[in-house]
Tab-separated table of C-alpha atoms and ligand atoms in Angstrom:
chain	number	residue	atom	x	y	z
K	30	MET	CA	114.438	68.534	97.688
K	31	THR	CA	113.649	68.470	101.377
K	32	THR	CA	115.611	65.179	102.055
K	33	PRO	CA	118.637	66.457	100.208
K	34	ILE	CA	118.724	69.839	101.893
K	35	ILE	CA	118.751	68.299	105.279
K	36	ALA	CA	121.586	65.629	104.015
K	37	ALA	CA	123.628	68.710	102.778
K	38	LEU	CA	123.227	70.659	105.752
K	39	LEU	CA	124.371	67.742	107.950
K	40	VAL	CA	127.510	67.457	105.623
K	41	VAL	CA	128.174	71.306	105.555
K	42	VAL	CA	128.048	71.369	109.250
K	43	ALA	CA	130.143	68.160	109.720
K	44	LEU	CA	132.663	69.539	107.160
K	45	SER	CA	132.813	72.860	108.798
K	46	LEU	CA	133.638	71.556	112.078
K	47	SER	CA	136.470	69.480	110.566
K	48	ALA	CA	137.695	72.535	108.375
K	49	CYS	CA	137.844	74.937	111.248
K	50	GLU	CA	140.928	72.804	112.511
K	51	LYS	CA	142.221	71.844	109.201
K	52	SER	CA	142.218	75.596	107.729
K	53	LYS	CA	144.857	76.752	110.285
K	54	THR	CA	147.611	74.741	108.971
K	55	ASP	CA	147.090	73.566	105.519
K	56	ILE	CA	147.546	76.899	103.358
K	57	THR	CA	149.616	75.726	100.361
K	58	ASP	CA	148.783	76.923	97.369
K	59	ALA	CA	149.968	80.074	95.580
K	60	GLN	CA	147.678	82.821	96.089
K	61	PRO	CA	146.453	84.005	93.003
K	62	GLN	CA	146.514	87.658	92.377
K	63	ILE	CA	143.319	89.538	90.951
K	64	THR	CA	143.410	92.095	88.275
K	65	ALA	CA	140.622	94.627	87.579
K	66	PRO	CA	138.597	93.338	84.365
K	67	THR	CA	140.031	94.328	81.318
K	68	ARG	CA	136.768	94.905	79.189
K	69	ALA	CA	134.304	96.073	81.596
K	70	GLN	CA	134.591	97.338	85.368
K	71	PRO	CA	131.892	95.872	87.296
K	72	ALA	CA	131.369	97.053	90.742
K	73	PRO	CA	131.937	94.773	93.513
K	74	GLU	CA	128.559	93.092	94.269
K	75	LYS	CA	128.701	93.159	97.833
K	76	ASP	CA	131.114	93.311	100.755
K	77	LEU	CA	132.403	89.820	100.470
K	78	PRO	CA	133.751	87.966	103.425
K	79	THR	CA	136.947	85.880	103.449
K	80	GLU	CA	137.380	82.405	104.797
K	81	GLN	CA	140.489	80.551	105.174
K	82	PHE	CA	140.451	77.815	102.923
K	83	PRO	CA	143.640	75.964	101.272
K	84	HIS	CA	142.684	77.248	97.926
K	85	ASN	CA	141.780	80.757	97.420
K	86	PRO	CA	138.619	81.801	94.860
K	87	LEU	CA	140.495	82.685	91.674
K	88	VAL	CA	138.119	86.235	91.694
K	89	THR	CA	136.392	87.848	94.694
K	90	HIS	CA	134.709	90.763	93.094
K	91	ILE	CA	132.208	88.330	91.692
K	92	TYR	CA	130.750	85.018	92.599
K	93	THR	CA	131.520	82.244	90.055
K	94	ALA	CA	130.818	78.601	89.675
K	95	ASP	CA	130.871	75.562	87.387
K	96	PRO	CA	134.284	76.219	85.831
K	97	SER	CA	135.105	74.955	82.462
K	98	ALA	CA	138.753	75.306	81.538
K	99	HIS	CA	140.590	75.167	78.294
K	100	VAL	CA	143.961	76.205	76.974
K	101	PHE	CA	143.580	78.689	74.056
K	102	ASN	CA	146.702	80.322	72.557
K	103	ASN	CA	148.712	79.060	75.408
K	104	ARG	CA	146.809	80.732	77.855
K	105	LEU	CA	144.224	79.129	80.417
K	106	TYR	CA	140.750	80.320	80.056
K	107	ILE	CA	137.889	79.373	82.439
K	108	TYR	CA	134.392	79.525	81.476
K	109	PRO	CA	132.296	79.791	84.870
K	110	SER	CA	128.698	80.533	85.515
K	111	HIS	CA	128.250	83.884	87.213
K	112	ASP	CA	126.521	83.389	90.483
K	113	ILE	CA	124.008	86.321	91.637
K	114	ASP	CA	122.047	87.044	94.704
K	115	SER	CA	118.820	86.997	92.331
K	116	LYS	CA	116.411	86.751	95.417
K	117	SER	CA	114.294	84.950	92.921
K	118	THR	CA	110.890	83.995	94.322
K	119	ALA	CA	110.345	81.211	91.787
K	120	THR	CA	109.812	77.934	92.924
K	121	GLY	CA	111.111	74.702	91.849
K	122	SER	CA	114.392	73.086	92.021
K	123	GLY	CA	117.579	75.392	91.004
K	124	ALA	CA	115.072	78.516	91.091
K	125	ARG	CA	117.731	80.291	92.897
K	126	PHE	CA	120.276	79.683	90.406
K	127	ASP	CA	118.964	82.476	88.333
K	128	MET	CA	121.920	83.591	86.691
K	129	VAL	CA	121.720	86.086	83.790
K	130	ASP	CA	125.223	86.548	82.195
K	131	TYR	CA	128.666	85.099	81.820
K	132	HIS	CA	132.197	86.610	82.356
K	133	VAL	CA	135.276	84.728	81.002
K	134	LEU	CA	138.490	84.386	83.251
K	135	SER	CA	141.897	83.740	82.076
K	136	MET	CA	145.654	83.593	83.269
K	137	ALA	CA	149.124	83.076	81.925
K	138	GLU	CA	150.207	80.890	84.698
K	139	ALA	CA	148.720	78.629	86.981
K	140	GLY	CA	148.242	80.486	90.385
K	141	GLY	CA	149.385	83.832	88.830
K	142	GLN	CA	147.182	86.794	87.752
K	143	VAL	CA	143.623	86.175	87.009
K	144	THR	CA	142.243	88.647	84.635
K	145	ASP	CA	138.152	88.951	84.383
K	146	HIS	CA	137.425	90.021	80.818
K	147	GLY	CA	134.108	91.213	81.846
K	148	PRO	CA	130.706	90.356	80.385
K	149	ALA	CA	130.724	87.863	77.535
K	150	LEU	CA	127.212	87.115	76.960
K	151	HIS	CA	123.764	88.279	78.699
K	152	ILE	CA	120.451	86.194	78.444
K	153	GLY	CA	118.916	89.562	76.924
K	154	GLU	CA	120.897	88.960	73.856
K	155	VAL	CA	119.830	85.266	73.397
K	156	PRO	CA	116.625	85.341	71.271
K	157	TRP	CA	115.565	81.941	72.462
K	158	ALA	CA	116.310	82.117	75.897
K	159	THR	CA	114.257	83.345	78.862
K	160	LYS	CA	116.318	82.370	82.345
K	161	GLN	CA	119.028	80.705	84.012
K	162	LEU	CA	122.083	80.871	82.375
K	163	TRP	CA	123.782	77.637	83.916
K	164	ALA	CA	127.033	75.836	83.758
K	165	PRO	CA	128.823	76.814	80.256
K	166	ASP	CA	131.735	75.369	78.121
K	167	ALA	CA	133.923	76.633	75.294
K	168	ALA	CA	135.809	75.312	72.235
K	169	GLU	CA	137.749	76.425	69.447
K	170	LYS	CA	137.765	75.494	65.832
K	171	ASP	CA	139.550	77.459	62.970
K	172	GLY	CA	140.165	80.540	64.841
K	173	THR	CA	136.305	80.731	66.037
K	174	TYR	CA	135.469	80.329	69.696
K	175	TYR	CA	132.199	78.900	70.724
K	176	LEU	CA	130.407	79.121	73.896
K	177	TYR	CA	128.005	76.614	74.813
K	178	PHE	CA	125.312	77.526	77.567
K	179	PRO	CA	122.214	75.883	78.790
K	180	ALA	CA	119.170	78.227	79.413
K	181	LYS	CA	115.440	77.722	79.726
K	182	ASP	CA	113.184	78.533	76.635
K	183	ASP	CA	109.791	79.968	76.608
K	184	LYS	CA	108.431	76.547	77.755
K	185	ASP	CA	110.611	76.556	80.903
K	186	ILE	CA	112.702	73.727	79.218
K	187	PHE	CA	116.341	73.698	79.598
K	188	ARG	CA	118.040	73.534	76.206
K	189	ILE	CA	121.783	74.056	74.910
K	190	GLY	CA	122.826	77.293	73.238
K	191	VAL	CA	125.841	78.167	71.369
K	192	ALA	CA	127.534	81.645	70.582
K	193	LYS	CA	130.439	82.566	68.727
K	194	SER	CA	133.267	85.050	68.853
K	195	ARG	CA	136.574	85.401	67.267
K	196	LYS	CA	138.283	86.128	70.650
K	197	PRO	CA	138.372	83.258	73.539
K	198	GLU	CA	137.180	85.714	75.837
K	199	GLY	CA	134.155	86.902	73.737
K	200	PRO	CA	131.759	88.749	73.584
K	201	PHE	CA	129.963	86.093	71.864
K	202	VAL	CA	127.116	86.229	69.414
K	203	PRO	CA	124.401	83.810	69.981
K	204	GLU	CA	122.702	81.759	67.402
K	205	GLN	CA	118.898	82.341	66.832
K	206	SER	CA	117.862	79.298	68.291
K	207	PHE	CA	119.180	76.549	70.513
K	208	ILE	CA	121.217	73.525	69.197
K	209	PRO	CA	118.330	71.490	67.840
K	210	GLY	CA	118.215	68.181	69.547
K	211	THR	CA	119.702	69.244	72.848
K	212	PHE	CA	118.062	69.345	76.071
K	213	SER	CA	119.018	69.684	79.955
K	214	ILE	CA	122.184	71.175	81.307
K	215	ASP	CA	125.953	71.454	81.535
K	216	PRO	CA	127.187	71.028	78.507
K	217	ALA	CA	130.869	69.792	78.277
K	218	VAL	CA	132.729	69.869	74.972
K	219	PHE	CA	135.702	67.696	74.473
K	220	LYS	CA	138.126	67.901	71.318
K	221	ASP	CA	139.886	64.541	70.569
K	222	ASP	CA	143.603	64.298	69.083
K	223	ASP	CA	141.773	63.875	65.532
K	224	GLY	CA	140.091	67.442	65.804
K	225	SER	CA	136.731	65.793	66.592
K	226	HIS	CA	134.505	67.388	69.050
K	227	TYR	CA	131.970	65.763	71.214
K	228	LEU	CA	129.229	67.397	73.431
K	229	TYR	CA	128.393	65.939	76.635
K	230	LEU	CA	125.525	66.911	78.791
K	231	GLY	CA	122.843	66.433	81.312
K	232	GLY	CA	121.770	67.240	84.980
K	233	ILE	CA	118.873	65.484	87.127
K	234	ARG	CA	116.027	67.295	89.081
K	235	GLY	CA	116.785	70.917	88.314
K	236	GLY	CA	118.468	69.767	85.255
K	237	GLN	CA	115.306	67.992	83.792
K	238	LEU	CA	116.721	64.899	82.551
K	239	GLN	CA	114.273	62.985	84.397
K	240	ARG	CA	111.382	64.438	82.235
K	241	TRP	CA	113.065	63.178	78.941
K	242	GLU	CA	111.513	59.885	77.510
K	243	HIS	CA	112.927	58.697	74.037
K	244	GLY	CA	113.853	62.027	72.931
K	245	LYS	CA	110.753	63.555	73.917
K	246	TYR	CA	109.810	66.099	76.761
K	247	THR	CA	107.249	64.537	79.140
K	248	GLY	CA	107.093	67.492	81.720
K	249	VAL	CA	106.875	64.876	84.371
K	250	ASP	CA	109.441	64.072	86.840
K	251	LYS	CA	109.952	60.145	86.694
K	252	TYR	CA	113.064	58.356	88.236
K	253	PRO	CA	114.161	54.817	87.861
K	254	ALA	CA	113.470	52.479	90.876
K	255	GLU	CA	116.378	51.949	93.210
K	256	ASN	CA	117.384	48.674	91.918
K	257	GLN	CA	117.280	49.783	88.159
K	258	PRO	CA	119.873	51.709	86.376
K	259	SER	CA	120.135	55.463	87.120
K	260	LEU	CA	119.708	58.266	84.578
K	261	MET	CA	123.012	58.810	82.595
K	262	PRO	CA	124.520	61.502	80.787
K	263	TYR	CA	123.929	62.260	77.004
K	264	MET	CA	126.536	62.918	74.277
K	265	ALA	CA	126.628	63.635	70.469
K	266	LYS	CA	129.404	64.320	68.151
K	267	LEU	CA	129.298	68.084	66.842
K	268	ASN	CA	129.340	68.455	63.210
K	269	ASP	CA	131.766	70.717	61.312
K	270	SER	CA	129.654	73.434	61.819
K	271	MET	CA	130.260	73.451	65.594
K	272	VAL	CA	126.632	74.535	66.155
K	273	ASN	CA	124.916	71.604	65.168
K	274	LEU	CA	124.761	67.975	66.291
K	275	ALA	CA	126.263	65.350	63.797
K	276	HIS	CA	123.748	62.971	65.086
K	277	PRO	CA	120.958	62.471	67.848
K	278	LEU	CA	122.076	62.664	71.154
K	279	THR	CA	122.859	59.284	72.589
K	280	GLN	CA	122.852	58.010	76.331
K	281	ILE	CA	126.418	57.204	77.755
K	282	SER	CA	126.633	53.768	79.751
K	283	LEU	CA	128.183	54.060	83.021
K	284	LEU	CA	129.284	50.972	84.267
K	285	ASP	CA	130.138	49.668	87.979
K	286	GLU	CA	133.207	47.325	88.597
K	287	ASN	CA	131.397	44.242	87.595
K	288	GLY	CA	130.209	45.478	84.046
K	289	ASN	CA	126.573	46.401	85.267
K	290	LEU	CA	124.768	49.576	84.827
K	291	ILE	CA	125.237	51.874	87.840
K	292	ASN	CA	121.763	51.867	89.906
K	293	GLN	CA	119.411	54.458	90.948
K	294	GLY	CA	120.020	53.397	94.660
K	295	ASP	CA	123.790	53.737	94.082
K	296	LEU	CA	123.867	57.242	95.794
K	297	ALA	CA	127.762	57.176	96.079
K	298	ARG	CA	128.182	56.789	92.449
K	299	LYS	CA	125.036	57.550	90.452
K	300	PHE	CA	125.411	60.282	87.794
K	301	PHE	CA	123.810	63.731	88.917
K	302	GLU	CA	125.303	66.348	86.621
K	303	ALA	CA	128.359	68.274	85.612
K	304	PRO	CA	129.863	65.748	83.112
K	305	TRP	CA	133.550	66.712	82.114
K	306	VAL	CA	135.732	64.432	79.848
K	307	HIS	CA	139.376	64.504	79.505
K	308	LYS	CA	141.740	62.205	77.946
K	309	PHE	CA	145.041	61.034	79.456
K	310	LYS	CA	147.663	58.497	77.841
K	311	GLY	CA	145.008	57.505	75.412
K	312	THR	CA	142.074	56.791	77.663
K	313	TYR	CA	138.889	58.895	77.994
K	314	TYR	CA	137.866	59.843	81.298
K	315	LEU	CA	134.253	60.785	82.165
K	316	SER	CA	133.801	62.657	85.484
K	317	TRP	CA	130.570	63.828	86.937
K	318	SER	CA	128.774	65.152	89.944
K	319	THR	CA	126.916	62.640	92.128
K	320	GLY	CA	124.616	65.458	93.658
K	321	ASP	CA	122.997	64.238	96.707
K	322	SER	CA	126.336	62.327	98.025
K	323	HIS	CA	128.174	65.768	96.426
K	324	THR	CA	131.298	63.904	95.368
K	325	ILE	CA	132.983	63.908	91.784
K	326	GLN	CA	133.459	60.432	90.452
K	327	TYR	CA	135.264	59.109	87.513
K	328	ALA	CA	135.022	56.277	84.940
K	329	THR	CA	137.121	55.448	82.072
K	330	SER	CA	136.799	54.151	78.202
K	331	ASP	CA	138.706	53.440	75.235
K	332	ASN	CA	135.817	55.310	73.276
K	333	PRO	CA	134.439	58.777	73.495
K	334	TYR	CA	131.122	57.125	73.285
K	335	GLY	CA	131.691	54.754	76.126
K	336	PRO	CA	130.686	52.603	77.774
K	337	PHE	CA	132.626	54.166	80.583
K	338	GLN	CA	133.882	51.934	83.541
K	339	TRP	CA	133.893	53.476	87.094
K	340	ARG	CA	137.179	53.748	88.596
K	341	GLY	CA	136.902	56.093	91.631
K	342	LYS	CA	136.362	59.316	93.376
K	343	LEU	CA	138.423	62.087	92.637
K	344	LEU	CA	136.871	65.054	94.600
K	345	GLU	CA	135.256	64.970	98.227
K	346	PRO	CA	132.252	67.282	98.970
K	347	VAL	CA	132.906	70.586	99.037
K	348	LEU	CA	131.490	73.628	101.163
K	349	GLY	CA	127.982	74.163	99.477
K	350	TRP	CA	125.274	71.570	97.890
K	351	THR	CA	126.530	71.542	94.459
K	352	ASN	CA	129.987	70.174	92.988
K	353	HIS	CA	131.236	70.980	89.764
K	354	HIS	CA	134.396	70.709	88.105
K	355	SER	CA	136.596	70.421	85.104
K	356	ILE	CA	140.175	68.910	84.623
K	357	VAL	CA	142.672	70.457	82.211
K	358	GLU	CA	146.623	70.193	81.408
K	359	TYR	CA	148.269	73.369	81.345
K	360	LYS	CA	151.943	73.878	80.845
K	361	GLY	CA	152.742	69.872	81.498
K	362	GLN	CA	150.753	70.057	84.952
K	363	TRP	CA	147.242	68.579	85.188
K	364	HIS	CA	144.688	70.850	87.126
K	365	LEU	CA	141.394	70.300	88.860
K	366	LEU	CA	138.902	73.338	88.724
K	367	TYR	CA	136.044	73.579	91.164
K	368	HIS	CA	134.025	75.963	93.250
K	369	ASP	CA	132.724	76.019	96.742
K	370	SER	CA	130.690	78.604	98.831
K	371	SER	CA	133.326	79.529	101.117
K	372	LEU	CA	133.578	83.130	99.978
K	373	SER	CA	129.791	83.571	100.709
K	374	GLY	CA	129.864	82.169	104.040
K	375	GLY	CA	128.126	78.621	102.649
K	376	VAL	CA	125.365	80.179	100.591
K	377	ASP	CA	124.521	77.389	98.030
K	378	HIS	CA	123.975	79.624	95.090
K	379	LEU	CA	126.819	81.807	95.758
K	380	ARG	CA	130.025	80.223	94.912
K	381	SER	CA	133.592	80.747	93.809
K	382	VAL	CA	135.928	78.989	91.388
K	383	LYS	CA	139.308	77.542	92.639
K	384	MET	CA	141.815	75.376	91.271
K	385	THR	CA	144.471	73.195	92.226
K	386	SER	CA	146.717	70.306	90.684
K	387	LEU	CA	145.641	66.751	90.042
K	388	THR	CA	147.720	63.673	89.790
K	389	HIS	CA	147.174	60.581	87.626
K	390	ASN	CA	148.799	57.444	89.401
K	391	ALA	CA	150.754	55.304	87.196
K	392	ASP	CA	147.846	52.565	86.862
K	393	GLY	CA	145.615	55.504	85.525
K	394	SER	CA	143.944	56.104	88.787
K	395	ILE	CA	143.390	59.881	89.787
K	396	GLN	CA	144.465	60.668	93.455
K	397	VAL	CA	141.348	61.957	95.602
K	398	ILE	CA	141.365	65.765	96.310
K	399	ASP	CA	139.944	67.158	99.403
K	400	ALA	CA	139.537	70.766	98.998
K	401	TRP	CA	139.348	71.158	102.798
K	402	LEU	CA	142.680	70.031	103.235
K	403	GLY	CA	144.847	71.327	100.351
K	404	ASP	CA	147.581	69.520	98.397
N	510	FUB	O1	125.283	76.606	88.372
N	510	FUB	C1	123.927	76.070	87.974
N	510	FUB	C2	124.048	74.714	88.426
N	510	FUB	O2	124.675	74.109	89.727
N	510	FUB	C3	124.817	73.860	87.186
N	510	FUB	O3	124.292	73.946	85.939
N	510	FUB	C4	124.999	72.617	87.964
N	510	FUB	O4	126.098	71.687	87.563
N	510	FUB	C5	125.402	73.022	89.209
N	510	FUB	O5	126.668	73.344	89.686
């Protein structure tokens, strides 16, 4: 982690300097109003500082990250991680991201009032999980809502769990065990036009993808050589129950502009974590965080299984090491949900969810968003 941390610090310092100038003039988004949580009334966790950035955090009474957005019942729901200052003394990549519960946010209008529905699931309620409730996602089928979430099991291995509710905001009741055959982090569920649901997942380093070989956990961090294909995200169709895979996880191919697999040495583009799939005009878009180079890149395919061909960058680095997003269409407008660490003054593991509009060009490419500049 030493080299990436130094690199991240350099990026943050550089971006901080330029943001001081930018933030004075480019405050363009509607400012969301905050309502008190409707089910629980969590006290403010600390005296939170405010920063001048073009987009405001959707909520400021808690830290939130990794926003997965979906429209249910004509309302926009956001399923974020709930960051806490855990002061974890554990060693290892990602140990400070020691989150213990989820809150669901929602709004009736983009840029309007945001409701925090209070605690939706706590790690103490999940029989198989021991720690680190990381980036979740949600899906709906036949009036039941499913929350998909990564957590470590009793062997310190990340698995993907699922919990159910009759309401999009929860509370969610977890299954007894994790979804068989799942591993790593950052589940994202895409619902296709025919009603099929596909689960995408994966994360490198703290997300442990480098410890899996041929479907087996090795416990050893093994990375490809620079001139070899990088580690890629995995996916599987969910079966009708929504709590099991229809087939074993399969690795997705991410191709460069020449049709070759993206290499480990391709720092600017290679997959790191945070896969997200959306569909625009019949084309499947897979977007992901590059981790060490801190951008969100995207690729397209005519098939949810891929292969996906790289198309470009859609989000520049944000304040904070991680970059994690989702893309959703709501009331005729496409939106990018993302997070940064502006509210905590740049603390990597204390992030806040923000949103802005996203534009597809006529050729299907996506206009690059710079969260320091605004729209
Ligand atoms: O929130 C914990 C982890 O940080 C997520 O799972 C990653 O995508 C990164 O955002």
